[in-house]
Short mmCIF file of C-alpha atoms in Angstrom, two decimals:
data_model
loop_
_atom_site.label_atom_id
_atom_site.label_comp_id
_atom_site.label_asym_id
_atom_site.label_seq_id
_atom_site.Cartn_x
_atom_site.Cartn_y
_atom_site.Cartn_z
CA MET A 6 40.87 58.21 36.30
CA THR A 7 39.56 54.69 35.51
CA PRO A 8 38.21 51.80 37.90
CA GLY A 9 40.98 50.01 36.40
CA ASP A 10 43.50 52.20 37.05
CA GLN A 11 42.50 52.23 40.74
CA GLN A 12 43.14 48.23 41.40
CA PRO A 13 46.80 48.03 42.15
CA ASP A 14 46.73 50.26 44.80
CA ALA A 15 43.49 48.86 46.44
CA PRO A 16 44.72 45.79 48.09
CA ALA A 17 47.59 47.76 49.85
CA ALA A 18 44.89 49.79 51.12
CA GLN A 19 43.47 46.91 54.00
CA PRO A 20 46.93 45.90 55.14
CA LEU A 21 47.38 48.99 56.31
CA ARG A 22 44.60 49.91 57.99
CA SER A 23 44.71 46.18 59.82
CA ASP A 24 48.27 47.13 61.10
CA ALA A 25 47.05 50.61 62.33
CA GLU A 26 44.22 49.03 64.44
CA ARG A 27 46.52 45.93 65.60
CA ASN A 28 49.00 48.70 66.45
CA ARG A 29 46.09 50.64 68.56
CA GLU A 30 45.22 47.52 70.83
CA ARG A 31 48.97 46.93 71.29
CA ILE A 32 49.26 50.09 72.70
CA ILE A 33 46.28 50.01 74.84
CA ALA A 34 47.37 46.73 75.77
CA ALA A 35 51.13 47.90 77.19
CA ALA A 36 49.49 50.79 78.65
CA ARG A 37 46.94 49.19 80.70
CA THR A 38 49.91 47.07 81.97
CA VAL A 39 52.52 50.03 82.63
CA PHE A 40 49.86 52.71 84.18
CA ALA A 41 49.11 49.94 86.50
CA ARG A 42 52.42 49.59 87.81
CA ASP A 43 53.71 52.68 86.98
CA GLY A 44 50.55 55.40 87.38
CA LEU A 45 50.40 58.11 85.06
CA ASN A 46 53.49 59.54 85.50
CA ALA A 47 54.82 56.60 83.05
CA SER A 48 55.59 58.33 80.05
CA MET A 49 54.77 57.49 76.50
CA ALA A 50 57.73 56.31 75.71
CA SER A 51 57.55 53.57 78.41
CA VAL A 52 54.18 52.83 77.23
CA ALA A 53 55.75 52.53 73.33
CA ARG A 54 58.66 50.17 74.45
CA GLU A 55 56.16 47.77 76.08
CA ALA A 56 53.84 48.00 73.10
CA GLY A 57 56.44 47.22 70.91
CA VAL A 58 56.38 49.89 68.73
CA GLY A 59 57.94 53.53 67.86
CA ILE A 60 57.07 56.49 69.53
CA ALA A 61 56.38 58.29 66.35
CA THR A 62 53.19 55.53 65.79
CA MET A 63 52.66 56.17 69.30
CA PHE A 64 51.78 59.46 68.21
CA ARG A 65 49.95 58.54 65.59
CA ARG A 66 47.32 56.79 67.17
CA PHE A 67 47.38 58.56 70.15
CA PRO A 68 48.42 62.32 69.33
CA THR A 69 48.24 62.94 73.67
CA LYS A 70 48.68 61.21 76.46
CA ALA A 71 44.90 62.59 77.35
CA GLU A 72 43.56 60.30 74.96
CA LEU A 73 45.84 57.21 75.45
CA VAL A 74 44.09 57.84 79.31
CA ASP A 75 40.54 58.15 77.76
CA ALA A 76 40.85 54.38 75.63
CA VAL A 77 42.66 52.67 78.28
CA PHE A 78 40.50 53.37 81.42
CA ILE A 79 37.12 54.29 80.04
CA ASP A 80 36.22 50.53 81.20
CA ARG A 81 37.44 51.15 84.98
CA MET A 82 35.39 54.55 84.93
CA ASP A 83 32.20 52.17 83.81
CA ALA A 84 32.78 49.81 86.46
CA TYR A 85 33.17 53.29 88.74
CA ALA A 86 29.85 54.09 87.77
CA ASP A 87 28.59 50.73 88.25
CA ALA A 88 29.78 50.89 91.66
CA VAL A 89 27.57 53.53 92.16
CA THR A 90 24.54 51.85 90.70
CA THR A 91 25.02 48.61 92.95
CA ALA A 92 25.35 50.97 95.95
CA LEU A 93 21.98 52.99 95.18
CA ASP A 94 20.38 49.51 94.50
CA ASP A 95 21.42 48.21 98.60
CA PRO A 96 18.21 48.65 100.77
CA ASP A 97 20.67 49.55 103.26
CA PRO A 98 21.87 53.02 102.50
CA TRP A 99 24.59 52.76 104.71
CA GLN A 100 25.43 49.44 103.67
CA GLY A 101 25.26 50.62 99.79
CA PHE A 102 27.63 54.13 101.02
CA VAL A 103 29.96 52.05 102.57
CA GLY A 104 30.08 49.38 99.78
CA TYR A 105 30.76 52.08 97.55
CA VAL A 106 33.61 53.65 99.18
CA GLU A 107 35.28 50.38 100.19
CA THR A 108 34.74 48.92 96.06
CA VAL A 109 35.96 51.96 94.70
CA CYS A 110 39.32 52.26 96.99
CA ALA A 111 39.99 48.48 96.15
CA MET A 112 40.30 49.40 92.78
CA GLN A 113 42.79 52.11 92.93
CA ALA A 114 44.78 49.96 95.32
CA ALA A 115 44.65 47.30 92.31
CA ASP A 116 45.67 49.43 89.48
CA TYR A 117 47.86 52.54 90.06
CA GLY A 118 46.71 54.61 87.09
CA PHE A 119 43.16 53.95 88.22
CA ALA A 120 44.28 55.66 91.83
CA ASP A 121 45.33 59.05 89.70
CA VAL A 122 42.84 58.85 87.56
CA LEU A 123 40.23 58.68 90.29
CA THR A 124 41.99 62.13 91.36
CA THR A 125 42.70 63.57 88.20
CA THR A 126 40.41 65.05 85.46
CA PHE A 127 41.23 65.00 82.13
CA PRO A 128 38.94 67.67 79.45
CA ALA A 129 40.09 66.36 76.50
CA ALA A 130 39.35 62.92 77.70
CA LYS A 131 35.62 63.07 76.69
CA ALA A 132 34.61 59.44 76.72
CA LEU A 133 36.32 58.98 80.31
CA GLU A 134 34.80 62.31 81.51
CA ARG A 135 31.11 62.04 80.27
CA ARG A 136 30.88 58.96 82.11
CA ARG A 137 32.46 60.37 85.36
CA ASN A 138 30.09 63.40 85.31
CA ASP A 139 27.33 60.79 84.82
CA ALA A 140 27.94 58.96 88.01
CA TYR A 141 28.10 61.73 90.10
CA ALA A 142 24.35 62.71 90.21
CA GLY A 143 23.89 58.98 92.16
CA MET A 144 26.58 60.11 94.13
CA LEU A 145 24.87 62.63 95.76
CA GLU A 146 21.65 60.52 95.71
CA LEU A 147 23.76 58.09 97.73
CA ILE A 148 24.86 60.26 100.58
CA GLY A 149 21.89 62.26 100.95
CA ARG A 150 20.09 58.53 101.11
CA ALA A 151 22.51 57.67 103.69
CA LYS A 152 22.57 60.96 105.66
CA ALA A 153 18.95 59.89 105.88
CA THR A 154 19.30 56.84 108.00
CA GLY A 155 20.95 58.95 110.33
CA ARG A 156 24.31 56.34 109.87
CA LEU A 157 26.32 59.09 107.82
CA ARG A 158 26.98 62.21 109.87
CA GLU A 159 25.37 64.93 108.93
CA ASP A 160 28.32 67.56 107.73
CA PHE A 161 29.88 64.57 105.55
CA ASP A 162 29.80 66.51 102.27
CA PRO A 163 30.37 65.38 98.51
CA SER A 164 34.08 66.93 98.60
CA ASP A 165 34.89 64.60 101.19
CA LEU A 166 34.61 61.40 98.85
CA VAL A 167 37.11 63.48 96.70
CA LEU A 168 39.26 63.95 99.71
CA ILE A 169 38.90 60.51 101.03
CA HIS A 170 40.00 58.97 96.77
CA MET A 171 42.96 61.48 97.57
CA ALA A 172 44.30 59.91 100.72
CA ASN A 173 43.46 56.40 99.10
CA ALA A 174 45.61 57.30 96.26
CA GLY A 175 48.74 58.54 98.52
CA VAL A 176 48.35 55.44 100.99
CA VAL A 177 47.88 53.22 97.60
CA ASN A 178 51.30 54.71 96.02
CA ALA A 179 53.50 55.55 99.13
CA THR A 180 52.73 51.91 100.34
CA GLY A 181 53.06 49.65 97.09
CA ASP A 182 54.10 46.26 97.01
CA ALA A 183 56.25 46.26 100.71
CA ALA A 184 52.52 47.15 102.24
CA PRO A 185 49.82 46.06 99.79
CA ASP A 186 46.61 46.16 102.02
CA ALA A 187 47.95 49.04 104.27
CA TRP A 188 45.05 51.12 102.67
CA ARG A 189 42.71 48.82 104.15
CA ARG A 190 43.00 50.33 107.56
CA VAL A 191 43.28 53.26 106.27
CA VAL A 192 39.40 53.18 104.30
CA ALA A 193 38.28 51.28 107.38
CA LEU A 194 39.50 54.38 110.01
CA LEU A 195 37.64 57.03 107.56
CA ILE A 196 34.50 55.19 107.40
CA GLN A 197 34.56 54.70 110.86
CA SER A 198 35.17 58.93 111.35
CA LEU A 199 32.10 59.34 109.09
CA ALA A 200 29.33 57.51 110.92
CA ALA A 201 26.92 59.24 113.17
CA PRO A 202 27.03 59.87 115.83
CA ALA A 203 29.99 62.13 115.00
CA ARG A 204 32.33 62.39 117.72
CA GLY A 205 33.26 66.44 117.14
CA THR A 206 33.04 68.89 114.40
CA LEU A 207 34.64 68.79 111.64
CA PRO A 208 36.98 71.84 110.06
CA ALA A 209 35.07 73.86 107.10
CA SER A 210 34.94 71.90 104.00
CA PRO A 211 36.91 73.08 101.30
CA GLU A 212 35.04 76.32 99.14
CA HIS A 213 34.12 75.02 95.99
CA ASP A 214 36.12 77.53 94.17
CA ALA A 215 39.33 76.84 95.96
CA LEU A 216 38.82 73.11 95.41
CA TYR A 217 38.34 73.74 91.68
CA GLN A 218 41.97 76.17 92.28
CA ALA A 219 43.45 73.40 93.55
CA MET A 220 42.42 70.67 91.24
CA LEU A 221 43.28 73.21 87.93
CA ARG A 222 47.33 72.46 88.99
CA PRO A 223 48.69 70.21 86.37
CA GLY A 224 48.33 65.97 86.68
CA PRO A 225 50.38 63.51 86.08
CA ALA A 226 48.91 62.72 82.57
CA GLY A 227 48.77 66.69 81.27
CA GLY A 228 45.16 66.54 82.99
CA THR A 229 44.48 68.34 86.14
CA THR A 230 44.06 66.86 89.62
CA ALA A 231 41.18 66.18 90.63
CA GLY A 232 37.96 65.05 90.99
CA GLY A 233 36.05 67.88 90.43
CA PRO A 234 32.15 67.54 91.77
CA ALA A 235 32.21 63.65 89.97
CA GLY A 236 34.94 62.74 92.58
#
């Protein structure tokens, strides 16, 4: 085939690529709206309707919900990781720890989808999971520093952060618009229970393998329920 033979097809290719990119951005924007409002149980079809595209177009751009979640929430996960960094920069490790818990719980309250994302793991969402894992080492350091000040109870376990996020997600999803600030009281109660000196002993934290198995049960977006080491 000569170069001249290719010319009639060339102008048509660029608009198709532009349309595809526009559709992708419309789908991501629509998914942010739908997931923030309805959580990750929202269907792909509801996202397609919000975006004004057909379901076939939806699946061409995002063959799985995990891939859509990856695209929609990577910026939220960046903010989550930044919250750990900000906490580590606080000269008072206890206040840094408290600030981290409050910040992340507020992020959950502001976005039902993120409330679910933070308590679900998505092996296929590579960028999101990589960012989550990057934050884990920082969280371990933060917990260690807060304990070293004597302000965080000594028996606090990193898995307790997973449980806190799960509990907060449950409150956020249960109260919704009817009592939108209820989570604040729950988080305050939880934080006060974490302060040293402890006023009693805690039951043993879940065994790592047992908690991991619990996290493997099917989640709302084809992921697995949460938290893993990255909590």
